[in-house]
Coordinates of C-alpha atoms (C1' of nucleotides) in Angstrom, one line a residue:
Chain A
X1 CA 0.0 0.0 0.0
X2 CA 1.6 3.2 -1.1
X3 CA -0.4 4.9 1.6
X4 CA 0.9 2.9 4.1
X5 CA 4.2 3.1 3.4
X6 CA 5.1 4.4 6.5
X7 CA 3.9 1.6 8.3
X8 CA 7.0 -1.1 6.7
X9 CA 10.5 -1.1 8.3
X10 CA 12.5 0.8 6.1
X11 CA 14.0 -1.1 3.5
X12 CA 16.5 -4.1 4.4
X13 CA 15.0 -4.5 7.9
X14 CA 12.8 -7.0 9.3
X15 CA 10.4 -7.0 11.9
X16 CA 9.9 -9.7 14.0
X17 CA 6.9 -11.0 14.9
X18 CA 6.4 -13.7 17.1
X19 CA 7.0 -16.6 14.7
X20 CA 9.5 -14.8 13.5
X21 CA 10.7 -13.7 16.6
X22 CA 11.0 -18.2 17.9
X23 CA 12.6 -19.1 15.1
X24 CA 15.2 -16.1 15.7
X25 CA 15.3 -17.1 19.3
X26 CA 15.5 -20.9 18.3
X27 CA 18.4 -20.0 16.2
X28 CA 20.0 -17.8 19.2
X29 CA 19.7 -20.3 21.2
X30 CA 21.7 -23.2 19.1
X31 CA 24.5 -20.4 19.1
X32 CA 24.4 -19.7 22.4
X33 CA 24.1 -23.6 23.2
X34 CA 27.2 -24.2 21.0
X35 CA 29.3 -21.6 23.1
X36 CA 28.5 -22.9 25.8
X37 CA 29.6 -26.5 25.1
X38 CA 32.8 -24.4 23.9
X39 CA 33.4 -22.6 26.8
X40 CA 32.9 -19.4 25.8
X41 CA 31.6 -16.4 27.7
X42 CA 29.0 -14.2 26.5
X43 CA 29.3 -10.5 26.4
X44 CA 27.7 -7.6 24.8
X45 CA 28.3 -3.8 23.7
X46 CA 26.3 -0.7 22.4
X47 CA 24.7 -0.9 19.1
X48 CA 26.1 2.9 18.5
X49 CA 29.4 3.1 18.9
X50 CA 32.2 6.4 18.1
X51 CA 33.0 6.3 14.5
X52 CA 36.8 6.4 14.7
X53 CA 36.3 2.8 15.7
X54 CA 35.2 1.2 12.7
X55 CA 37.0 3.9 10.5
X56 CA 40.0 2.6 8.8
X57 CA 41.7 3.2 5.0
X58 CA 42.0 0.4 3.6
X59 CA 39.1 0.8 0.8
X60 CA 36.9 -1.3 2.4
X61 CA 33.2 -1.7 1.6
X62 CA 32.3 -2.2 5.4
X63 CA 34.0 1.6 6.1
X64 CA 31.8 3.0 3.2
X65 CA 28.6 1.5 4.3
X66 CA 28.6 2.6 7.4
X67 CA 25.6 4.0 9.0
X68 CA 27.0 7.0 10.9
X69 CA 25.9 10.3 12.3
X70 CA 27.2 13.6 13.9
X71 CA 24.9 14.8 17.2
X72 CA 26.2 17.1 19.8
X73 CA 29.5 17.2 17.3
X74 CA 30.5 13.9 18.9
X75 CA 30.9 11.2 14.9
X76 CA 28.8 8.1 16.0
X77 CA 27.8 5.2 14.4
X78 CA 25.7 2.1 13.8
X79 CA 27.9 -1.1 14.4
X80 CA 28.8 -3.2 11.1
X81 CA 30.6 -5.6 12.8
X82 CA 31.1 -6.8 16.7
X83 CA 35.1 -7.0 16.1
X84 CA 35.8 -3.7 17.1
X85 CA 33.3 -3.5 19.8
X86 CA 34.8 -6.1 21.7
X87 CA 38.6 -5.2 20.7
X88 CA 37.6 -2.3 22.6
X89 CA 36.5 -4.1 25.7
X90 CA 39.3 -5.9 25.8
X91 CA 41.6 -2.6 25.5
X92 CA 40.1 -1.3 28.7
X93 CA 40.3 -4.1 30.9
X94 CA 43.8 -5.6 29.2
X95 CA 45.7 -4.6 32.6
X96 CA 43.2 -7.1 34.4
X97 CA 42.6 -10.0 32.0
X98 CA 43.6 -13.3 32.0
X99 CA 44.5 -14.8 28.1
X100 CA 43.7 -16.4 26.6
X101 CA 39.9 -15.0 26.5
X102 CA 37.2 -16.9 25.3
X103 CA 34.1 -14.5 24.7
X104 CA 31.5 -14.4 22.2
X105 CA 28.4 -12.1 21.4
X106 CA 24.9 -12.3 19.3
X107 CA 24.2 -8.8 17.9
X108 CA 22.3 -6.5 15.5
X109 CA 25.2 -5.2 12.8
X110 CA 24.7 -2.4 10.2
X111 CA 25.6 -1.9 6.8
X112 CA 23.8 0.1 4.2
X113 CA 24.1 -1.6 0.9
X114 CA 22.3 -3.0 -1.7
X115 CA 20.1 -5.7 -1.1
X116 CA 19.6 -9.2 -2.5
X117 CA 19.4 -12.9 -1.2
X118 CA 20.9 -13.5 2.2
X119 CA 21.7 -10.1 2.5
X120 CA 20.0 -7.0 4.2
X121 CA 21.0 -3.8 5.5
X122 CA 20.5 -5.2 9.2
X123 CA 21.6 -8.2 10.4
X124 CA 22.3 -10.4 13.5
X125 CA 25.8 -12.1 14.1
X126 CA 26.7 -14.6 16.3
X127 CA 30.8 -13.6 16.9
X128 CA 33.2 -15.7 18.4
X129 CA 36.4 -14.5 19.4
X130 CA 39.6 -16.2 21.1
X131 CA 41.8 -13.3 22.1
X132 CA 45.6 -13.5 23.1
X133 CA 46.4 -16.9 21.9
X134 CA 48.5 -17.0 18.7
X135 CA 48.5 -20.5 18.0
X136 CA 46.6 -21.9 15.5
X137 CA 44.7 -24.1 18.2
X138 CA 42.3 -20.7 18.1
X139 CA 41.5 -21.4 14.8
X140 CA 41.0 -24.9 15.1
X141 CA 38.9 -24.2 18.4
X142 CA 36.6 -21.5 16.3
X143 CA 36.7 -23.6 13.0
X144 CA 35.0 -27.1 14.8
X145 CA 32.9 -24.7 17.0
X146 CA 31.2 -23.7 13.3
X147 CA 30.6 -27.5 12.6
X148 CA 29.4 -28.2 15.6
X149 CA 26.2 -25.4 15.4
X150 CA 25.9 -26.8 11.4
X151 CA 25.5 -30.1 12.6
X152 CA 23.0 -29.0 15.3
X153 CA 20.8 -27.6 13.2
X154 CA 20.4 -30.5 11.3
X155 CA 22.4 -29.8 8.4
X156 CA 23.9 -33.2 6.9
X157 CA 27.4 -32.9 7.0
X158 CA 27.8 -32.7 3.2
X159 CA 25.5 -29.2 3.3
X160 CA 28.7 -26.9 3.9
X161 CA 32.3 -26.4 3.0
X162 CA 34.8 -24.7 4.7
X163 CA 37.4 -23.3 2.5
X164 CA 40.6 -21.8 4.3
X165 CA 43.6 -19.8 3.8
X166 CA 46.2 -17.8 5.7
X167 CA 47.0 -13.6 4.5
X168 CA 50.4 -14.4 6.3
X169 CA 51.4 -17.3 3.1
X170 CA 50.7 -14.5 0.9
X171 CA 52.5 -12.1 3.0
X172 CA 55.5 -14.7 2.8
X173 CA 55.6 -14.0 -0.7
X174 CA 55.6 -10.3 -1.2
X175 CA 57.9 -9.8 1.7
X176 CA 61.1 -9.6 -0.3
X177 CA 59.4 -7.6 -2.8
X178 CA 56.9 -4.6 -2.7
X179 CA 56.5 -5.2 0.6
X180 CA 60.0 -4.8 2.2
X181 CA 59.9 -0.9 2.8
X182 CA 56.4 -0.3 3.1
X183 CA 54.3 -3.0 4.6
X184 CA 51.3 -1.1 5.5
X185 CA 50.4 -1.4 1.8
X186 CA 49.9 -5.4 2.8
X187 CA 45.9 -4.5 4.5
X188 CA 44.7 -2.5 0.8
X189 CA 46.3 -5.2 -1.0
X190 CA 44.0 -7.5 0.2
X191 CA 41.3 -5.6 0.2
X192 CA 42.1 -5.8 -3.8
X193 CA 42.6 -9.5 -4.3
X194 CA 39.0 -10.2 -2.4
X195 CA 37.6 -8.9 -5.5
X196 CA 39.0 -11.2 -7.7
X197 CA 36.0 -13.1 -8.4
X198 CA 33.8 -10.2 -8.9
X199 CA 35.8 -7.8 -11.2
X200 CA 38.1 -10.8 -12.6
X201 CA 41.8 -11.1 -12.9
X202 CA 43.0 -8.7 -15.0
X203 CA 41.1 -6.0 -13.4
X204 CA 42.8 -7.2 -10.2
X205 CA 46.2 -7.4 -12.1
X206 CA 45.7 -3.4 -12.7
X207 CA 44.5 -2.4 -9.3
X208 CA 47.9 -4.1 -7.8
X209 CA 49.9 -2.5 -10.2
X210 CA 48.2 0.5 -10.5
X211 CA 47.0 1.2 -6.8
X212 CA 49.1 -0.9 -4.9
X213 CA 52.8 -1.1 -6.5
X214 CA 53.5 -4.1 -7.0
X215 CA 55.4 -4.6 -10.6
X216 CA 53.8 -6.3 -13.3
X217 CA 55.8 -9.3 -12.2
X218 CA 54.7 -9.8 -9.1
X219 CA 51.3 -8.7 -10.1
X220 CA 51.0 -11.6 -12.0
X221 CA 52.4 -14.6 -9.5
X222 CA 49.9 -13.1 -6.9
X223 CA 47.1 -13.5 -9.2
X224 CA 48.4 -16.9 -10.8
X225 CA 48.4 -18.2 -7.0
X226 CA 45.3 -17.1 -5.7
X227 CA 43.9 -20.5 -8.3
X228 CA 45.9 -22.7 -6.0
X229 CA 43.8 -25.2 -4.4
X230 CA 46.7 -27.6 -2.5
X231 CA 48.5 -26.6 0.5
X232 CA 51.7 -28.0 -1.0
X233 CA 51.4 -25.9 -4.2
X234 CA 51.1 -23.0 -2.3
X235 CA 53.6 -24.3 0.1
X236 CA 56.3 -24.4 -2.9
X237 CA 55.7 -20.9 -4.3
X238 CA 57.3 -19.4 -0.9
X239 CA 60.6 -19.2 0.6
X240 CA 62.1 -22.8 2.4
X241 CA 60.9 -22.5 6.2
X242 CA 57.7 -20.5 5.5
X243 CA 56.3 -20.3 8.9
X244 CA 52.6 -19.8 7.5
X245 CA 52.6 -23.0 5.7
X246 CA 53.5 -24.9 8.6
X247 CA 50.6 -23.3 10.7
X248 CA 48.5 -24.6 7.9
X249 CA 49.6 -27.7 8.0
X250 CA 49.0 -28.0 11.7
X251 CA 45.6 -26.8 11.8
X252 CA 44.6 -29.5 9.6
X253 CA 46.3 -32.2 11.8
X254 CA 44.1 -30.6 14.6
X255 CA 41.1 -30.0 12.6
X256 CA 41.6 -33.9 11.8
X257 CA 41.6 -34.6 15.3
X258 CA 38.3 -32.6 16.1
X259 CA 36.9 -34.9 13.0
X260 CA 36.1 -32.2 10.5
X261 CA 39.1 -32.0 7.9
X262 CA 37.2 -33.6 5.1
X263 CA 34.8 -31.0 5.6
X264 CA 37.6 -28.3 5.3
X265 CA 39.8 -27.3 2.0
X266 CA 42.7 -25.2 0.9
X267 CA 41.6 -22.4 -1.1
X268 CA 44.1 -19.7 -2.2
X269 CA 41.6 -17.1 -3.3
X270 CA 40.0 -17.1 -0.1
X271 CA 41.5 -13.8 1.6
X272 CA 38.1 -11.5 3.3
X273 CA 37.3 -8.0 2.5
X274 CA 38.4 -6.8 6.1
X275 CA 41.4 -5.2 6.6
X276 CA 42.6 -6.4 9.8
X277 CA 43.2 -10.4 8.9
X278 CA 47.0 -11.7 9.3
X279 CA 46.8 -15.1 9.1
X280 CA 44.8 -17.9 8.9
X281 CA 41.0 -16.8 7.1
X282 CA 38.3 -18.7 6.3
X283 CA 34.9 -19.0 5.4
X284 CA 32.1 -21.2 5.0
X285 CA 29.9 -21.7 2.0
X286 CA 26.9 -24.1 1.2
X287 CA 27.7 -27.4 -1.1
X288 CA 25.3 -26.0 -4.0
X289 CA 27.1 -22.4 -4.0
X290 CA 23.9 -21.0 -4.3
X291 CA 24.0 -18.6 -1.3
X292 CA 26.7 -16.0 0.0
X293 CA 29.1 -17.1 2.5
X294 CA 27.1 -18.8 5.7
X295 CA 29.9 -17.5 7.7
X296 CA 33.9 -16.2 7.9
X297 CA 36.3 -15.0 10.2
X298 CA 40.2 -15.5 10.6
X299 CA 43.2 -14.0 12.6
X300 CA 43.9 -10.4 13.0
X301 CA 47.0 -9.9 15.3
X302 CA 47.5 -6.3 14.8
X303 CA 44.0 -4.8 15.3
X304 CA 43.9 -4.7 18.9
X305 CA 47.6 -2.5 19.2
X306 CA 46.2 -0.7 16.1
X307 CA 43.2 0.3 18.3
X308 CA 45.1 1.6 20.7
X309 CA 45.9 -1.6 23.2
X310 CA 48.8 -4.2 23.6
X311 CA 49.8 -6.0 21.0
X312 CA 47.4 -8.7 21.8
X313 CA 47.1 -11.9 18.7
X314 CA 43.4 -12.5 18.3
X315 CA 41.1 -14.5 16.3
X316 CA 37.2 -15.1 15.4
X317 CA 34.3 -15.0 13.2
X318 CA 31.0 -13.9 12.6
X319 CA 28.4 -16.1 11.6
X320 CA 25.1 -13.9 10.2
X321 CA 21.1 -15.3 10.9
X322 CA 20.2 -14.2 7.6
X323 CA 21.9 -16.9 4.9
X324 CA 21.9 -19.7 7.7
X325 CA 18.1 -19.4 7.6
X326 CA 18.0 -19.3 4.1
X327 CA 20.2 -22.5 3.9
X328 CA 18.0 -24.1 6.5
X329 CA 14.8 -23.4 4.5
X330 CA 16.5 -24.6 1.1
X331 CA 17.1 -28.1 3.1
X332 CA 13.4 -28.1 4.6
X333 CA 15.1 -27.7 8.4
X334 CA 13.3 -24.9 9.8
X335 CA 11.3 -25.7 12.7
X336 CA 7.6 -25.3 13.6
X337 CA 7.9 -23.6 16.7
X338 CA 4.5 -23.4 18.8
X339 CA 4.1 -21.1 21.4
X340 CA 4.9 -22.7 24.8
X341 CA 1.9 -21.4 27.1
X342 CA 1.6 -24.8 29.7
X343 CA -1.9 -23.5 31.2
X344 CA -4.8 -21.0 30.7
X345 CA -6.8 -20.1 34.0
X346 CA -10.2 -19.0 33.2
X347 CA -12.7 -17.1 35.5
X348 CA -16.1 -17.5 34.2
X349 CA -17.4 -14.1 36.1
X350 CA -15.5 -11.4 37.7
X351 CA -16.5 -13.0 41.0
X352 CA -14.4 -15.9 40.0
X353 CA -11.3 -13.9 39.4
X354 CA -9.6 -13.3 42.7
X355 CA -9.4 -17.3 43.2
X356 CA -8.5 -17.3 39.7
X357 CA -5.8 -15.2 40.2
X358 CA -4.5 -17.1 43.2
X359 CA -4.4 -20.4 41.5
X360 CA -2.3 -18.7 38.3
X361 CA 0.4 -17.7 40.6
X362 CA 0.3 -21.2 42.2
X363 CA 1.1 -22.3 38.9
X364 CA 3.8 -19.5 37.7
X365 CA 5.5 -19.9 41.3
X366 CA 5.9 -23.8 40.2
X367 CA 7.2 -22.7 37.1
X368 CA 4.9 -23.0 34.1
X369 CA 3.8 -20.8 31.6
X370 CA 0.6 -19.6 32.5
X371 CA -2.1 -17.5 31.2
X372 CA -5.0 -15.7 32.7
X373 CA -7.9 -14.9 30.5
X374 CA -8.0 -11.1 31.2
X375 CA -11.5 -10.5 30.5
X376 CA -14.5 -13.0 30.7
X377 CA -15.4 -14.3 27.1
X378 CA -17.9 -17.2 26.9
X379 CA -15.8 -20.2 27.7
X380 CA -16.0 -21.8 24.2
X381 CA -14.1 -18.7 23.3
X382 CA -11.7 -19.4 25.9
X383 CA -11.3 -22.5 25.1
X384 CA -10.9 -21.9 21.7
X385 CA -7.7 -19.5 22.2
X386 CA -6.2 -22.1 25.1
X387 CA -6.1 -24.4 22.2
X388 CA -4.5 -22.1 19.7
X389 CA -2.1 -21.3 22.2
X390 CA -0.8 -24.6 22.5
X391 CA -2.2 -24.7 26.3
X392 CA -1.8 -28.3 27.6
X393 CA -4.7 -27.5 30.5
X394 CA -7.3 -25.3 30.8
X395 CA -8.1 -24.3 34.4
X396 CA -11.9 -23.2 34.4
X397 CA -13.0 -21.5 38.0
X398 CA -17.1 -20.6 37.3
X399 CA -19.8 -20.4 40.5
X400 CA -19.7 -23.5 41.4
X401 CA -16.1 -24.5 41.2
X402 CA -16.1 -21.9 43.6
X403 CA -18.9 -23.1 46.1
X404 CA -16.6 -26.4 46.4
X405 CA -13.4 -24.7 46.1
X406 CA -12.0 -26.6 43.5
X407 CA -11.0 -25.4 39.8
X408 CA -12.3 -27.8 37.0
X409 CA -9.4 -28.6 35.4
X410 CA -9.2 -30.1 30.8
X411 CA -6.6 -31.8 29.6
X412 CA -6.8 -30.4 26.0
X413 CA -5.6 -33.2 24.3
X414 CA -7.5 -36.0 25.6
X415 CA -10.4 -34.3 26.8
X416 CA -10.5 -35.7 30.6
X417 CA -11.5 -33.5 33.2
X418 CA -10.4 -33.2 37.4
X419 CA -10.9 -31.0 39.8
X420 CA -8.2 -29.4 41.7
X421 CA -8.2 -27.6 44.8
X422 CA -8.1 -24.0 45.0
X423 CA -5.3 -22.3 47.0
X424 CA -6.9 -20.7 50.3
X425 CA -7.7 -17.5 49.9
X426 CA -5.2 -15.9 53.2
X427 CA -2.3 -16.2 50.5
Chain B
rG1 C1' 24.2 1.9 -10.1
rU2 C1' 22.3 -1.7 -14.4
rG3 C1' 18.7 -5.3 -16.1
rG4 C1' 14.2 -8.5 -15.3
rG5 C1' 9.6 -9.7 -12.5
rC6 C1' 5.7 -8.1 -9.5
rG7 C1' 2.2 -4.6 -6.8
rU8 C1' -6.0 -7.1 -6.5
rA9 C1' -9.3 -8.4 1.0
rG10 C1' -5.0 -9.2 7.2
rC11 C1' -2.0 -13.4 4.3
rU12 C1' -1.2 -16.4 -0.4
rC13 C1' -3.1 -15.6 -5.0
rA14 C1' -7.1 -16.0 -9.4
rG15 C1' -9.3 -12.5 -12.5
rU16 C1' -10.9 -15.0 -19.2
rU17 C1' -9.5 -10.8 -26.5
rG18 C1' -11.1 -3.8 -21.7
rG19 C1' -17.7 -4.6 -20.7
rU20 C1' -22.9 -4.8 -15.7
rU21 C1' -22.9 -5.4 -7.9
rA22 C1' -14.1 -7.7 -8.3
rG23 C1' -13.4 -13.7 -6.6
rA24 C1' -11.1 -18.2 -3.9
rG25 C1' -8.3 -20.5 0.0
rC26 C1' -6.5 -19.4 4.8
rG27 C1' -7.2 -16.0 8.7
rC28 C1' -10.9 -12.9 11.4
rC29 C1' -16.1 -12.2 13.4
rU30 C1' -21.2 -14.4 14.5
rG31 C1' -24.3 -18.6 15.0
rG32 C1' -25.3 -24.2 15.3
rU33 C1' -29.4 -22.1 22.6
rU34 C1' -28.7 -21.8 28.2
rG35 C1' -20.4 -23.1 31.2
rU36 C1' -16.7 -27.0 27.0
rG37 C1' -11.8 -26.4 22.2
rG38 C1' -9.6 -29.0 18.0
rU39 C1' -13.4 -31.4 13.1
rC40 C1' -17.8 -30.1 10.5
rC41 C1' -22.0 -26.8 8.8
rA42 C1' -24.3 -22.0 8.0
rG43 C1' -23.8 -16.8 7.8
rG44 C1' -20.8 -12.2 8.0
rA45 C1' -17.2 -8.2 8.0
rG46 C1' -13.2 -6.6 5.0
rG47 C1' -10.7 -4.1 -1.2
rU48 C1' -11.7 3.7 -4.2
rC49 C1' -7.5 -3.5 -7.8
rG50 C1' 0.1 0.9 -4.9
rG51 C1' -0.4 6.4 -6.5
rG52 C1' -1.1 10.1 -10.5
rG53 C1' -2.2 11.1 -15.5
rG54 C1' -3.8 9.4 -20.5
rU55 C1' -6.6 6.5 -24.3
rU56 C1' -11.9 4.8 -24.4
rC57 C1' -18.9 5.0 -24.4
rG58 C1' -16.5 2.0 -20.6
rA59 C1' -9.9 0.4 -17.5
rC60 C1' -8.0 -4.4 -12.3
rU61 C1' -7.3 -5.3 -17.7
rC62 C1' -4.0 -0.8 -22.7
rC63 C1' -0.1 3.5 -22.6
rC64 C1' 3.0 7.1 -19.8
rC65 C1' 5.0 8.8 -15.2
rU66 C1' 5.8 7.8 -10.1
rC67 C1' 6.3 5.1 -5.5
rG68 C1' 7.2 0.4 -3.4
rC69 C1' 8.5 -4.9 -3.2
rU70 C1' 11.6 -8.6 -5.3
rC71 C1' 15.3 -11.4 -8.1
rA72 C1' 19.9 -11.2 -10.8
rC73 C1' 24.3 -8.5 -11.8
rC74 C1' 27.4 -5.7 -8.6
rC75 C1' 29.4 -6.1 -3.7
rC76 C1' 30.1 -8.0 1.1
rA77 C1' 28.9 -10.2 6.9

RNA sequence: GUGGGCGUAGCUCAGUUGGUUAGAGCGCCUGGUUGUGGUCCAGGAGGUCGGGGGUUCGACUCCCCUCGCUCACCCCA
């Protein structure tokens, strides 16, 4: 309705209403159920945050897209990502930490872009973070915590690849080369090989040229190795001793031992549009490649010192609510969630309600859902919305319940009928 | 930003070469007596056919503009 246009969410935002709203919560609720089982703590941080934070120039989308303000001349912005947010709460307590942390977060990111499948212009992320170990056991740990919420969710195991690199082989290579006096131009050289499958190899062959430096030699051997699938190809293309390719190597013998490596490949062109990543990245995508990446993450060492704290190694991911859905749906896995209302209490008359009212708190103090019919409908009506809520009982108090001090009490499913006595009315 | 598709009841949609009071399913409301749900039956409410303009005796139907939704490209979480 044109006229009503101010009654939708503005575009690439979602309301949630309460079907909606279960399945989101059903979803939260494997996340949170897979940290837990991992260990990791949950923690959470303002939605708006100071704009400096997620401010960085390295040509990324995520900087442009940013949903930011000015008010009170103080630069604010929407969150597009929960990395920096917790970076920051890390900063300020470093002096009182123990590390390696293990914290995590669910949270609403921002990013104002162009909208298809998978993608909208708010979003929820479950973020996992390991900070202060630089081994890649964090990886490993964060990789097989991924698997484990894919196979939760009922995904058969063939459903989703993980494909996985490391920014510090590639780094390896250039470090001899356009690299050795100016190594700050490592972050937008990355930022230019992420496009490679969008704008295509040449173009990507100009912009590191061009842009970036690098000669037309080494322009070319980046781009001829970003089609390397094997870990011993890559492997050969840098120097003897390259201590990246032996971290690779050893997070597959670990991600062997957490029983997920043949769910796991090499993939050279893999390298994420973020700026910060050092090492190891990764990301997971669904076996038909019909969808965006489920999920992605990797290691960035130097963000937290960049931020303005210790230099403190650090890796995680973020794993969105929007293309896991979409993936679930695809494969028929959503759930049916029903509301989970236990018992309805019913007054027949106004004179009923105050023992009404005593035997609904009975119930809530023993710990079920319970509902109290607010106003006094004929009880086929109640009855009626008891059923649609899902209501296992329905506790009817009319006149002469009362007179015997009982409530009548249906089991909605197979029809039978007890009495139960009222609480006393001193309480 | 580019290209395609679509906008008809709360929801999902149908609507015959433009022709009289615009339909269905689901949902909602009422009833099938007097305090009993799910099933069934019978009724009912609800739409200026996204908006504006044009063509025509006549437009939901054709044309133009506009707004919105959506998919792909693009790009990324």
């Amino acid at each position: 309705m044109a006229r009503n246009q101010g009654l939708q969410p503005p575009r690439g935002t979602r309301d949630f209403y309460p079907d909606e709203l279960r399945l989101r919560s059903w979803l939260f609720g494997h996340f949170r159920e897979v940290a837990r089982r991992f260990a990791f703590e949950e923690v959470d941080a303002p939605i708006v945050e100071h704009a400096d934070l997620f401010i960085r120039k390295a040509g990324e989308e995520i900087v442009e897209q940013l949903y930011h303000f000015e008010l009170h001349g103080r630069h604010l912005a929407l969150r597009p990502e929960l990395t920096p947010s917790i970076s920051r709460m890390v900063i300020a307590r470093a002096g009182a930490l123990r590390f390696p942390l293990r914290w995590y977060a669910i949270g609403q990111n921002w990013r104002y872009e162009r909208m298809t499948r998978g993608r909208k212009r708010e979003h929820y992320q479950w973020n996992v973070e390991v900070l202060g170990e630089p081994s890649v056991s964090a990886e490993a740990e964060l990789i097989a915590a991924i698997f484990t919420l894919f196979d939760r969710v009922g995904l058969p195991t063939t459903a989703v690849r993980m494909r996985v690199n490391s920014r510090a082989l590639l780094e390896e290579t250039l470090r001899k080369g356009v690299l050795r006096d100016r190594p700050e131009a490592f972050e937008p050289l990355c930022v230019v090989i992420d496009k490679i499958d969008k704008i295509g190899a040449e173009a990507v062959t100009d912009l590191l040229t061009g842009e970036i430096g690098l000669s037309a030699n080494e322009a070319r051997t980046v781009v001829e190795g970003l089609a390397v699938r094997s870990l011993d190809e890559a492997a050969a293309r840098v120097p003897d001793g390259s201590a990246a390719a032996a971290e690779l190597r050893r997070l597959f013998e670990l991600l062997d031992a957490y029983g997920v490596a043949d769910r796991v490949a090499f993939d050279a062109s893999v390298v994420r549009g973020l700026a910060y990543y050092t090492g190891v990245v990764f990301e997971a995508f669904d076996a038909g490649g019909t969808l965006r990446a489920v999920c992605g993450g990797g290691r960035y060492d130097g963000l937290i010192e960049q931020l303005g704290g210790p230099a403190l190694p650090a890796a995680g991911f973020g794993f969105g609510d929007v293309v896991i859905q979409e993936l679930l749906s695809d494969h028929g896995l959503l759930p049916e969630l029903a509301r989970e209302v236990e018992a309805v209490v019913f007054a027949v008359s106004e004179a009923e309600r105050p023992a009404a009212v005593r035997t609904v708190r009975r119930l809530r103090e023993a710990g079920r859902a319970a509902e109290l019919v607010l106003g006094t409908p004929r009880l086929k009506r109640a009855m009626q919305d008891a059923d649609r809520a899902g209501a296992r009982e329905i506790w009817v108090i009319g006149p002469d319940e009362a007179a015997r001090g009982v409530a009548r009490v249906r089991d909605l499913e197979s029809g039978e009928q007890r009495d139960e006595k009222l609480p006393d009315g001193r309480s």
